[in-house]
Amino acid sequence: ARRIDGQLGHRLQPPADWTVRIGGADHAVNVSTDGISVDGTDLDLAIAYTPGDRMIAVEDEAGETLHVRIAKTRTGFKLTTRGASHMVRVLPARAAPYAQHLIEKVPPDLSKFLIAPMPGLLVRLDVAEGDKVEAGQPLAVVEAMKMENILRAAKTGTVKTISAKTGDSLAVDAVILELE
């Protein structure tokens, strides 16, 4: 009765059938000990991958090796290879039909705001309300951890309002100014 091993039953196997969306198209993928098939076609690949790796190497049947940088996203992966990035959604096949009912959260456009990237002290403002600014132009300097960080304009515009003044302590994500 004191044994811990084997108390939870048999080891659970991960799903074999997946639905992978890349480039707006869904593909049925089956992963088993026999190999990988995509849309019913067996793939002859050798993949060097361990969960958590940031880079994978894929060798095809011709012996060509493709190196792919892999980054986890909320519902899949961002794959980057040969200078192009691809967003890939990976869902178990039984859950994929329900994905069409999920609302994709679109991040708000914050490019018109200059936001403090970290907590710190606003030591200098280089613009005033009504000033025209160009993309890349220095707007403010924030001192954090004894380092001065120059905050630059993300886009061309005009300074609409300034929400902070020199000497203010800023929290992370505090709005310093707004462009129009």
Short mmCIF file of N, CA and C in Angstrom, two decimals:
data_model
loop_
_atom_site.label_atom_id
_atom_site.label_comp_id
_atom_site.label_asym_id
_atom_site.label_seq_id
_atom_site.Cartn_x
_atom_site.Cartn_y
_atom_site.Cartn_z
N ALA A 1 0.82 -1.19 0.00
CA ALA A 1 0.00 0.00 0.00
C ALA A 1 0.86 1.25 0.00
N ARG A 2 2.12 1.13 0.41
CA ARG A 2 2.99 2.31 0.46
C ARG A 2 3.66 2.60 -0.87
N ARG A 3 3.48 1.73 -1.82
CA ARG A 3 4.11 1.95 -3.13
C ARG A 3 3.46 3.12 -3.84
N ILE A 4 4.27 4.00 -4.42
CA ILE A 4 3.76 5.14 -5.16
C ILE A 4 3.66 4.79 -6.64
N ASP A 5 4.61 4.06 -7.14
CA ASP A 5 4.66 3.74 -8.55
C ASP A 5 3.43 2.93 -8.97
N GLY A 6 2.84 3.28 -10.11
CA GLY A 6 1.74 2.50 -10.65
C GLY A 6 0.38 2.86 -10.09
N GLN A 7 0.28 3.84 -9.23
CA GLN A 7 -0.99 4.19 -8.60
C GLN A 7 -1.94 4.91 -9.55
N LEU A 8 -1.43 5.55 -10.59
CA LEU A 8 -2.28 6.32 -11.47
C LEU A 8 -2.73 5.55 -12.71
N GLY A 9 -2.44 4.30 -12.79
CA GLY A 9 -2.86 3.51 -13.95
C GLY A 9 -1.82 3.56 -15.05
N HIS A 10 -2.27 3.25 -16.27
CA HIS A 10 -1.34 3.19 -17.40
C HIS A 10 -0.95 4.58 -17.85
N ARG A 11 0.23 4.66 -18.44
CA ARG A 11 0.73 5.93 -18.97
C ARG A 11 -0.17 6.39 -20.11
N LEU A 12 -0.53 7.68 -20.10
CA LEU A 12 -1.37 8.23 -21.14
C LEU A 12 -0.54 8.50 -22.39
N GLN A 13 -1.10 8.18 -23.53
CA GLN A 13 -0.42 8.43 -24.80
C GLN A 13 -0.91 9.76 -25.37
N PRO A 14 -0.01 10.56 -25.93
CA PRO A 14 -0.46 11.81 -26.56
C PRO A 14 -1.31 11.50 -27.78
N PRO A 15 -2.16 12.45 -28.18
CA PRO A 15 -2.98 12.19 -29.38
C PRO A 15 -2.10 11.96 -30.60
N ALA A 16 -2.57 11.11 -31.49
CA ALA A 16 -1.82 10.83 -32.71
C ALA A 16 -2.28 11.72 -33.86
N ASP A 17 -3.55 12.14 -33.82
CA ASP A 17 -4.12 12.92 -34.91
C ASP A 17 -4.18 14.39 -34.54
N TRP A 18 -3.63 15.23 -35.43
CA TRP A 18 -3.55 16.66 -35.21
C TRP A 18 -4.07 17.39 -36.44
N THR A 19 -4.50 18.62 -36.23
CA THR A 19 -4.83 19.50 -37.35
C THR A 19 -3.88 20.68 -37.28
N VAL A 20 -3.13 20.88 -38.36
CA VAL A 20 -2.11 21.92 -38.41
C VAL A 20 -2.53 22.95 -39.45
N ARG A 21 -2.62 24.21 -39.04
CA ARG A 21 -2.97 25.29 -39.96
C ARG A 21 -1.72 26.11 -40.23
N ILE A 22 -1.38 26.21 -41.51
CA ILE A 22 -0.26 27.04 -41.94
C ILE A 22 -0.66 27.71 -43.25
N GLY A 23 -0.44 29.00 -43.33
CA GLY A 23 -0.80 29.74 -44.54
C GLY A 23 -2.29 29.72 -44.83
N GLY A 24 -3.13 29.63 -43.80
CA GLY A 24 -4.57 29.65 -43.98
C GLY A 24 -5.18 28.32 -44.39
N ALA A 25 -4.39 27.27 -44.54
CA ALA A 25 -4.90 25.96 -44.94
C ALA A 25 -4.69 24.96 -43.80
N ASP A 26 -5.71 24.11 -43.57
CA ASP A 26 -5.62 23.08 -42.55
C ASP A 26 -5.10 21.78 -43.17
N HIS A 27 -4.25 21.09 -42.41
CA HIS A 27 -3.69 19.81 -42.85
C HIS A 27 -3.87 18.79 -41.74
N ALA A 28 -4.31 17.58 -42.11
CA ALA A 28 -4.46 16.49 -41.16
C ALA A 28 -3.10 15.82 -41.00
N VAL A 29 -2.59 15.82 -39.77
CA VAL A 29 -1.27 15.26 -39.49
C VAL A 29 -1.43 14.11 -38.51
N ASN A 30 -0.80 12.97 -38.83
CA ASN A 30 -0.81 11.82 -37.93
C ASN A 30 0.62 11.52 -37.54
N VAL A 31 0.85 11.48 -36.23
CA VAL A 31 2.18 11.20 -35.69
C VAL A 31 2.09 9.89 -34.92
N SER A 32 2.86 8.90 -35.33
CA SER A 32 2.85 7.61 -34.64
C SER A 32 4.27 7.06 -34.61
N THR A 33 4.42 5.90 -34.02
CA THR A 33 5.75 5.27 -33.98
C THR A 33 6.18 4.82 -35.36
N ASP A 34 5.23 4.69 -36.29
CA ASP A 34 5.55 4.28 -37.66
C ASP A 34 6.06 5.44 -38.50
N GLY A 35 5.74 6.68 -38.11
CA GLY A 35 6.19 7.83 -38.87
C GLY A 35 5.16 8.95 -38.83
N ILE A 36 5.33 9.89 -39.75
CA ILE A 36 4.46 11.07 -39.83
C ILE A 36 3.79 11.06 -41.19
N SER A 37 2.47 11.31 -41.19
CA SER A 37 1.77 11.47 -42.47
C SER A 37 1.03 12.80 -42.44
N VAL A 38 1.02 13.47 -43.59
CA VAL A 38 0.32 14.74 -43.75
C VAL A 38 -0.69 14.57 -44.86
N ASP A 39 -1.95 14.81 -44.54
CA ASP A 39 -3.06 14.64 -45.50
C ASP A 39 -3.01 13.26 -46.16
N GLY A 40 -2.67 12.24 -45.39
CA GLY A 40 -2.67 10.86 -45.88
C GLY A 40 -1.41 10.44 -46.60
N THR A 41 -0.47 11.35 -46.80
CA THR A 41 0.78 11.03 -47.48
C THR A 41 1.90 10.87 -46.45
N ASP A 42 2.57 9.72 -46.48
CA ASP A 42 3.68 9.48 -45.55
C ASP A 42 4.87 10.36 -45.91
N LEU A 43 5.49 10.92 -44.89
CA LEU A 43 6.69 11.74 -45.08
C LEU A 43 7.91 10.92 -44.74
N ASP A 44 8.94 11.05 -45.54
CA ASP A 44 10.21 10.38 -45.27
C ASP A 44 11.18 11.44 -44.78
N LEU A 45 11.14 11.71 -43.47
CA LEU A 45 11.96 12.76 -42.87
C LEU A 45 12.74 12.22 -41.69
N ALA A 46 13.86 12.86 -41.43
CA ALA A 46 14.61 12.62 -40.20
C ALA A 46 14.64 13.96 -39.47
N ILE A 47 14.09 13.99 -38.27
CA ILE A 47 13.99 15.24 -37.52
C ILE A 47 14.78 15.11 -36.22
N ALA A 48 15.66 16.07 -35.98
CA ALA A 48 16.39 16.13 -34.72
C ALA A 48 15.70 17.16 -33.85
N TYR A 49 14.84 16.71 -32.93
CA TYR A 49 14.07 17.64 -32.09
C TYR A 49 13.80 17.01 -30.74
N THR A 50 14.02 17.80 -29.71
CA THR A 50 13.65 17.44 -28.35
C THR A 50 12.76 18.57 -27.85
N PRO A 51 11.61 18.27 -27.23
CA PRO A 51 10.74 19.35 -26.76
C PRO A 51 11.54 20.38 -25.97
N GLY A 52 11.35 21.64 -26.33
CA GLY A 52 12.08 22.74 -25.70
C GLY A 52 13.21 23.28 -26.56
N ASP A 53 13.60 22.53 -27.59
CA ASP A 53 14.66 23.01 -28.49
C ASP A 53 14.19 24.26 -29.21
N ARG A 54 15.12 25.17 -29.47
CA ARG A 54 14.79 26.39 -30.21
C ARG A 54 15.14 26.27 -31.68
N MET A 55 15.87 25.25 -32.03
CA MET A 55 16.28 25.04 -33.42
C MET A 55 16.10 23.56 -33.73
N ILE A 56 15.51 23.27 -34.90
CA ILE A 56 15.38 21.87 -35.32
C ILE A 56 16.04 21.71 -36.67
N ALA A 57 16.49 20.53 -36.93
CA ALA A 57 17.08 20.19 -38.22
C ALA A 57 16.23 19.09 -38.84
N VAL A 58 15.79 19.31 -40.07
CA VAL A 58 14.95 18.35 -40.78
C VAL A 58 15.69 17.91 -42.03
N GLU A 59 15.86 16.61 -42.18
CA GLU A 59 16.53 16.08 -43.36
C GLU A 59 15.50 15.31 -44.19
N ASP A 60 15.37 15.66 -45.48
CA ASP A 60 14.38 14.99 -46.33
C ASP A 60 15.01 13.76 -46.98
N GLU A 61 14.19 13.05 -47.81
CA GLU A 61 14.66 11.81 -48.42
C GLU A 61 15.81 12.03 -49.39
N ALA A 62 15.98 13.26 -49.89
CA ALA A 62 17.09 13.56 -50.80
C ALA A 62 18.39 13.85 -50.04
N GLY A 63 18.30 13.93 -48.72
CA GLY A 63 19.49 14.20 -47.92
C GLY A 63 19.73 15.67 -47.64
N GLU A 64 18.82 16.55 -48.10
CA GLU A 64 18.96 17.98 -47.83
C GLU A 64 18.50 18.28 -46.41
N THR A 65 19.25 19.13 -45.73
CA THR A 65 18.92 19.51 -44.36
C THR A 65 18.38 20.92 -44.33
N LEU A 66 17.28 21.08 -43.63
CA LEU A 66 16.64 22.37 -43.45
C LEU A 66 16.67 22.70 -41.96
N HIS A 67 17.24 23.84 -41.60
CA HIS A 67 17.29 24.26 -40.21
C HIS A 67 16.17 25.25 -39.97
N VAL A 68 15.39 25.02 -38.93
CA VAL A 68 14.22 25.83 -38.64
C VAL A 68 14.29 26.31 -37.19
N ARG A 69 14.16 27.63 -37.02
CA ARG A 69 14.06 28.17 -35.66
C ARG A 69 12.61 28.05 -35.24
N ILE A 70 12.37 27.58 -34.02
CA ILE A 70 11.02 27.31 -33.56
C ILE A 70 10.77 28.07 -32.26
N ALA A 71 9.64 28.76 -32.20
CA ALA A 71 9.25 29.51 -30.99
C ALA A 71 7.81 29.16 -30.68
N LYS A 72 7.53 28.85 -29.43
CA LYS A 72 6.18 28.48 -29.00
C LYS A 72 5.28 29.70 -28.98
N THR A 73 4.06 29.54 -29.47
CA THR A 73 3.03 30.57 -29.37
C THR A 73 1.88 29.99 -28.56
N ARG A 74 0.82 30.76 -28.39
CA ARG A 74 -0.30 30.31 -27.56
C ARG A 74 -0.96 29.04 -28.12
N THR A 75 -1.12 28.95 -29.43
CA THR A 75 -1.79 27.79 -30.01
C THR A 75 -0.93 27.02 -31.01
N GLY A 76 0.34 27.25 -31.01
CA GLY A 76 1.20 26.54 -31.96
C GLY A 76 2.63 27.00 -31.90
N PHE A 77 3.16 27.32 -33.07
CA PHE A 77 4.57 27.68 -33.17
C PHE A 77 4.78 28.76 -34.22
N LYS A 78 5.87 29.49 -34.07
CA LYS A 78 6.35 30.40 -35.11
C LYS A 78 7.62 29.75 -35.65
N LEU A 79 7.58 29.38 -36.92
CA LEU A 79 8.71 28.71 -37.55
C LEU A 79 9.41 29.70 -38.48
N THR A 80 10.73 29.80 -38.34
CA THR A 80 11.50 30.71 -39.18
C THR A 80 12.61 29.92 -39.87
N THR A 81 12.63 30.03 -41.19
CA THR A 81 13.67 29.37 -41.97
C THR A 81 13.87 30.12 -43.28
N ARG A 82 15.09 30.17 -43.74
CA ARG A 82 15.44 30.80 -45.01
C ARG A 82 14.89 32.22 -45.12
N GLY A 83 14.90 32.96 -44.00
CA GLY A 83 14.49 34.36 -44.01
C GLY A 83 13.00 34.60 -43.97
N ALA A 84 12.19 33.56 -43.83
CA ALA A 84 10.74 33.72 -43.78
C ALA A 84 10.20 33.12 -42.48
N SER A 85 9.18 33.78 -41.92
CA SER A 85 8.53 33.29 -40.71
C SER A 85 7.13 32.80 -41.05
N HIS A 86 6.72 31.72 -40.41
CA HIS A 86 5.41 31.12 -40.64
C HIS A 86 4.75 30.86 -39.30
N MET A 87 3.51 31.35 -39.15
CA MET A 87 2.73 31.07 -37.95
C MET A 87 1.98 29.76 -38.18
N VAL A 88 2.14 28.82 -37.26
CA VAL A 88 1.54 27.49 -37.39
C VAL A 88 0.66 27.24 -36.18
N ARG A 89 -0.62 26.93 -36.43
CA ARG A 89 -1.53 26.57 -35.34
C ARG A 89 -1.61 25.05 -35.28
N VAL A 90 -1.41 24.47 -34.12
CA VAL A 90 -1.42 23.03 -33.95
C VAL A 90 -2.45 22.68 -32.88
N LEU A 91 -3.48 21.92 -33.27
CA LEU A 91 -4.53 21.52 -32.35
C LEU A 91 -4.80 20.03 -32.50
N PRO A 92 -5.20 19.36 -31.41
CA PRO A 92 -5.64 17.97 -31.58
C PRO A 92 -6.81 17.93 -32.56
N ALA A 93 -6.87 16.89 -33.39
CA ALA A 93 -7.89 16.81 -34.43
C ALA A 93 -9.30 16.89 -33.86
N ARG A 94 -9.52 16.37 -32.67
CA ARG A 94 -10.86 16.40 -32.08
C ARG A 94 -11.25 17.80 -31.63
N ALA A 95 -10.28 18.69 -31.38
CA ALA A 95 -10.56 20.06 -30.93
C ALA A 95 -10.57 21.07 -32.07
N ALA A 96 -9.95 20.74 -33.18
CA ALA A 96 -9.79 21.69 -34.29
C ALA A 96 -11.12 22.22 -34.85
N PRO A 97 -12.18 21.40 -34.96
CA PRO A 97 -13.44 21.96 -35.50
C PRO A 97 -14.01 23.09 -34.64
N TYR A 98 -13.67 23.12 -33.38
CA TYR A 98 -14.20 24.15 -32.49
C TYR A 98 -13.41 25.46 -32.57
N ALA A 99 -12.25 25.43 -33.20
CA ALA A 99 -11.40 26.62 -33.27
C ALA A 99 -12.05 27.74 -34.06
N GLN A 100 -12.93 27.40 -35.00
CA GLN A 100 -13.60 28.44 -35.77
C GLN A 100 -14.51 29.30 -34.92
N HIS A 101 -14.91 28.80 -33.75
CA HIS A 101 -15.79 29.55 -32.86
C HIS A 101 -15.03 30.45 -31.89
N LEU A 102 -13.71 30.31 -31.85
CA LEU A 102 -12.90 31.11 -30.95
C LEU A 102 -12.61 32.46 -31.59
N ILE A 103 -12.73 33.50 -30.81
CA ILE A 103 -12.46 34.85 -31.31
C ILE A 103 -10.97 35.12 -31.15
N GLU A 104 -10.33 35.50 -32.24
CA GLU A 104 -8.90 35.81 -32.19
C GLU A 104 -8.72 37.17 -31.55
N LYS A 105 -7.92 37.22 -30.50
CA LYS A 105 -7.69 38.49 -29.81
C LYS A 105 -6.64 39.29 -30.58
N VAL A 106 -7.06 40.43 -31.05
CA VAL A 106 -6.17 41.32 -31.79
C VAL A 106 -5.59 42.33 -30.81
N PRO A 107 -4.27 42.40 -30.70
CA PRO A 107 -3.69 43.35 -29.76
C PRO A 107 -3.99 44.79 -30.18
N PRO A 108 -4.22 45.67 -29.22
CA PRO A 108 -4.53 47.06 -29.56
C PRO A 108 -3.31 47.75 -30.17
N ASP A 109 -3.57 48.75 -31.02
CA ASP A 109 -2.50 49.51 -31.65
C ASP A 109 -2.01 50.57 -30.65
N LEU A 110 -0.84 50.34 -30.10
CA LEU A 110 -0.26 51.26 -29.13
C LEU A 110 0.85 52.11 -29.73
N SER A 111 0.96 52.10 -31.07
CA SER A 111 2.06 52.82 -31.71
C SER A 111 1.94 54.33 -31.56
N LYS A 112 0.75 54.85 -31.22
CA LYS A 112 0.61 56.29 -31.05
C LYS A 112 1.01 56.75 -29.65
N PHE A 113 1.33 55.80 -28.77
CA PHE A 113 1.75 56.13 -27.41
C PHE A 113 3.24 55.86 -27.22
N LEU A 114 3.88 56.70 -26.42
CA LEU A 114 5.23 56.41 -25.96
C LEU A 114 5.04 55.85 -24.55
N ILE A 115 5.40 54.58 -24.37
CA ILE A 115 5.14 53.85 -23.13
C ILE A 115 6.47 53.49 -22.48
N ALA A 116 6.51 53.64 -21.15
CA ALA A 116 7.72 53.28 -20.41
C ALA A 116 7.92 51.76 -20.48
N PRO A 117 9.06 51.33 -21.00
CA PRO A 117 9.29 49.88 -21.13
C PRO A 117 9.66 49.21 -19.81
N MET A 118 10.00 50.01 -18.81
CA MET A 118 10.42 49.48 -17.51
C MET A 118 10.19 50.57 -16.46
N PRO A 119 10.14 50.21 -15.19
CA PRO A 119 10.02 51.25 -14.17
C PRO A 119 11.30 52.08 -14.13
N GLY A 120 11.14 53.38 -13.94
CA GLY A 120 12.31 54.24 -13.89
C GLY A 120 11.94 55.69 -13.68
N LEU A 121 12.94 56.53 -13.79
CA LEU A 121 12.79 57.97 -13.58
C LEU A 121 12.89 58.68 -14.93
N LEU A 122 11.91 59.53 -15.23
CA LEU A 122 11.93 60.31 -16.46
C LEU A 122 12.90 61.47 -16.25
N VAL A 123 14.07 61.40 -16.88
CA VAL A 123 15.09 62.42 -16.66
C VAL A 123 15.08 63.52 -17.72
N ARG A 124 14.47 63.23 -18.89
CA ARG A 124 14.46 64.27 -19.92
C ARG A 124 13.34 64.02 -20.91
N LEU A 125 12.66 65.07 -21.29
CA LEU A 125 11.69 65.05 -22.39
C LEU A 125 12.26 65.91 -23.50
N ASP A 126 12.37 65.38 -24.70
CA ASP A 126 12.98 66.10 -25.81
C ASP A 126 11.97 66.79 -26.71
N VAL A 127 10.67 66.67 -26.41
CA VAL A 127 9.63 67.28 -27.25
C VAL A 127 8.60 67.98 -26.38
N ALA A 128 7.79 68.81 -27.00
CA ALA A 128 6.69 69.50 -26.33
C ALA A 128 5.41 69.23 -27.12
N GLU A 129 4.27 69.54 -26.52
CA GLU A 129 3.00 69.35 -27.21
C GLU A 129 2.98 70.18 -28.49
N GLY A 130 2.51 69.56 -29.57
CA GLY A 130 2.43 70.24 -30.86
C GLY A 130 3.65 70.04 -31.74
N ASP A 131 4.75 69.50 -31.20
CA ASP A 131 5.96 69.25 -31.99
C ASP A 131 5.72 68.13 -33.00
N LYS A 132 6.28 68.30 -34.19
CA LYS A 132 6.25 67.23 -35.18
C LYS A 132 7.47 66.35 -34.96
N VAL A 133 7.26 65.02 -35.02
CA VAL A 133 8.37 64.08 -34.79
C VAL A 133 8.45 63.11 -35.97
N GLU A 134 9.64 62.62 -36.20
CA GLU A 134 9.90 61.63 -37.24
C GLU A 134 10.17 60.28 -36.59
N ALA A 135 9.92 59.21 -37.31
CA ALA A 135 10.21 57.87 -36.80
C ALA A 135 11.69 57.76 -36.44
N GLY A 136 11.96 57.26 -35.25
CA GLY A 136 13.34 57.09 -34.78
C GLY A 136 13.88 58.28 -34.02
N GLN A 137 13.15 59.37 -33.98
CA GLN A 137 13.61 60.57 -33.27
C GLN A 137 13.53 60.34 -31.76
N PRO A 138 14.57 60.75 -30.99
CA PRO A 138 14.51 60.61 -29.53
C PRO A 138 13.40 61.49 -28.95
N LEU A 139 12.58 60.91 -28.07
CA LEU A 139 11.48 61.64 -27.45
C LEU A 139 11.70 61.87 -25.97
N ALA A 140 12.29 60.88 -25.30
CA ALA A 140 12.47 60.98 -23.85
C ALA A 140 13.62 60.08 -23.42
N VAL A 141 14.11 60.35 -22.20
CA VAL A 141 15.16 59.52 -21.61
C VAL A 141 14.66 59.06 -20.25
N VAL A 142 14.69 57.74 -20.03
CA VAL A 142 14.27 57.15 -18.77
C VAL A 142 15.48 56.49 -18.13
N GLU A 143 15.72 56.81 -16.85
CA GLU A 143 16.83 56.20 -16.11
C GLU A 143 16.27 55.02 -15.33
N ALA A 144 16.84 53.85 -15.57
CA ALA A 144 16.43 52.63 -14.87
C ALA A 144 17.68 51.82 -14.57
N MET A 145 17.81 51.39 -13.34
CA MET A 145 18.96 50.60 -12.89
C MET A 145 20.28 51.28 -13.24
N LYS A 146 20.33 52.59 -13.01
CA LYS A 146 21.52 53.43 -13.22
C LYS A 146 21.96 53.50 -14.68
N MET A 147 21.02 53.21 -15.59
CA MET A 147 21.30 53.32 -17.02
C MET A 147 20.28 54.24 -17.66
N GLU A 148 20.73 55.07 -18.58
CA GLU A 148 19.81 55.95 -19.30
C GLU A 148 19.35 55.25 -20.58
N ASN A 149 18.02 55.19 -20.76
CA ASN A 149 17.43 54.55 -21.92
C ASN A 149 16.74 55.62 -22.77
N ILE A 150 17.16 55.74 -24.01
CA ILE A 150 16.57 56.72 -24.92
C ILE A 150 15.35 56.07 -25.57
N LEU A 151 14.19 56.71 -25.43
CA LEU A 151 12.96 56.22 -26.03
C LEU A 151 12.71 57.01 -27.30
N ARG A 152 12.50 56.31 -28.41
CA ARG A 152 12.38 56.93 -29.71
C ARG A 152 10.97 56.76 -30.28
N ALA A 153 10.61 57.63 -31.21
CA ALA A 153 9.30 57.57 -31.86
C ALA A 153 9.22 56.34 -32.76
N ALA A 154 8.11 55.62 -32.67
CA ALA A 154 7.91 54.45 -33.52
C ALA A 154 7.43 54.84 -34.90
N LYS A 155 6.79 56.02 -35.00
CA LYS A 155 6.29 56.47 -36.29
C LYS A 155 6.28 57.99 -36.34
N THR A 156 6.09 58.51 -37.53
CA THR A 156 6.01 59.95 -37.73
C THR A 156 4.66 60.46 -37.23
N GLY A 157 4.65 61.64 -36.59
CA GLY A 157 3.41 62.21 -36.10
C GLY A 157 3.64 63.53 -35.40
N THR A 158 2.60 63.97 -34.69
CA THR A 158 2.65 65.21 -33.92
C THR A 158 2.32 64.87 -32.48
N VAL A 159 3.05 65.48 -31.55
CA VAL A 159 2.81 65.23 -30.13
C VAL A 159 1.46 65.85 -29.75
N LYS A 160 0.52 64.99 -29.32
CA LYS A 160 -0.82 65.45 -28.96
C LYS A 160 -0.88 65.87 -27.50
N THR A 161 -0.50 64.95 -26.61
CA THR A 161 -0.50 65.27 -25.17
C THR A 161 0.73 64.65 -24.51
N ILE A 162 1.17 65.29 -23.45
CA ILE A 162 2.27 64.76 -22.64
C ILE A 162 1.68 64.46 -21.26
N SER A 163 1.81 63.18 -20.85
CA SER A 163 1.20 62.73 -19.60
C SER A 163 2.16 62.71 -18.42
N ALA A 164 3.44 62.87 -18.67
CA ALA A 164 4.44 62.82 -17.60
C ALA A 164 5.36 64.02 -17.73
N LYS A 165 6.03 64.35 -16.63
CA LYS A 165 6.97 65.47 -16.67
C LYS A 165 8.32 65.01 -16.13
N THR A 166 9.34 65.77 -16.44
CA THR A 166 10.68 65.44 -15.99
C THR A 166 10.70 65.30 -14.48
N GLY A 167 11.34 64.22 -14.01
CA GLY A 167 11.43 63.96 -12.58
C GLY A 167 10.39 62.97 -12.08
N ASP A 168 9.40 62.62 -12.92
CA ASP A 168 8.38 61.65 -12.51
C ASP A 168 8.95 60.24 -12.44
N SER A 169 8.48 59.49 -11.46
CA SER A 169 8.79 58.06 -11.40
C SER A 169 7.74 57.34 -12.23
N LEU A 170 8.20 56.52 -13.15
CA LEU A 170 7.30 55.84 -14.06
C LEU A 170 7.20 54.36 -13.72
N ALA A 171 5.98 53.84 -13.80
CA ALA A 171 5.77 52.40 -13.67
C ALA A 171 5.93 51.79 -15.06
N VAL A 172 6.10 50.48 -15.11
CA VAL A 172 6.18 49.82 -16.40
C VAL A 172 4.84 50.02 -17.12
N ASP A 173 4.88 50.27 -18.41
CA ASP A 173 3.73 50.52 -19.27
C ASP A 173 3.02 51.83 -18.99
N ALA A 174 3.65 52.75 -18.26
CA ALA A 174 3.06 54.07 -18.05
C ALA A 174 3.16 54.87 -19.33
N VAL A 175 2.08 55.59 -19.67
CA VAL A 175 2.06 56.41 -20.88
C VAL A 175 2.81 57.70 -20.61
N ILE A 176 3.81 58.00 -21.42
CA ILE A 176 4.59 59.22 -21.29
C ILE A 176 3.98 60.32 -22.16
N LEU A 177 3.68 59.97 -23.42
CA LEU A 177 3.06 60.94 -24.31
C LEU A 177 2.25 60.23 -25.39
N GLU A 178 1.40 61.00 -26.06
CA GLU A 178 0.57 60.46 -27.12
C GLU A 178 0.80 61.25 -28.39
N LEU A 179 0.91 60.51 -29.51
CA LEU A 179 1.07 61.13 -30.82
C LEU A 179 -0.26 61.07 -31.57
N GLU A 180 -0.45 62.00 -32.49
CA GLU A 180 -1.65 61.94 -33.34
C GLU A 180 -1.25 61.74 -34.78
#
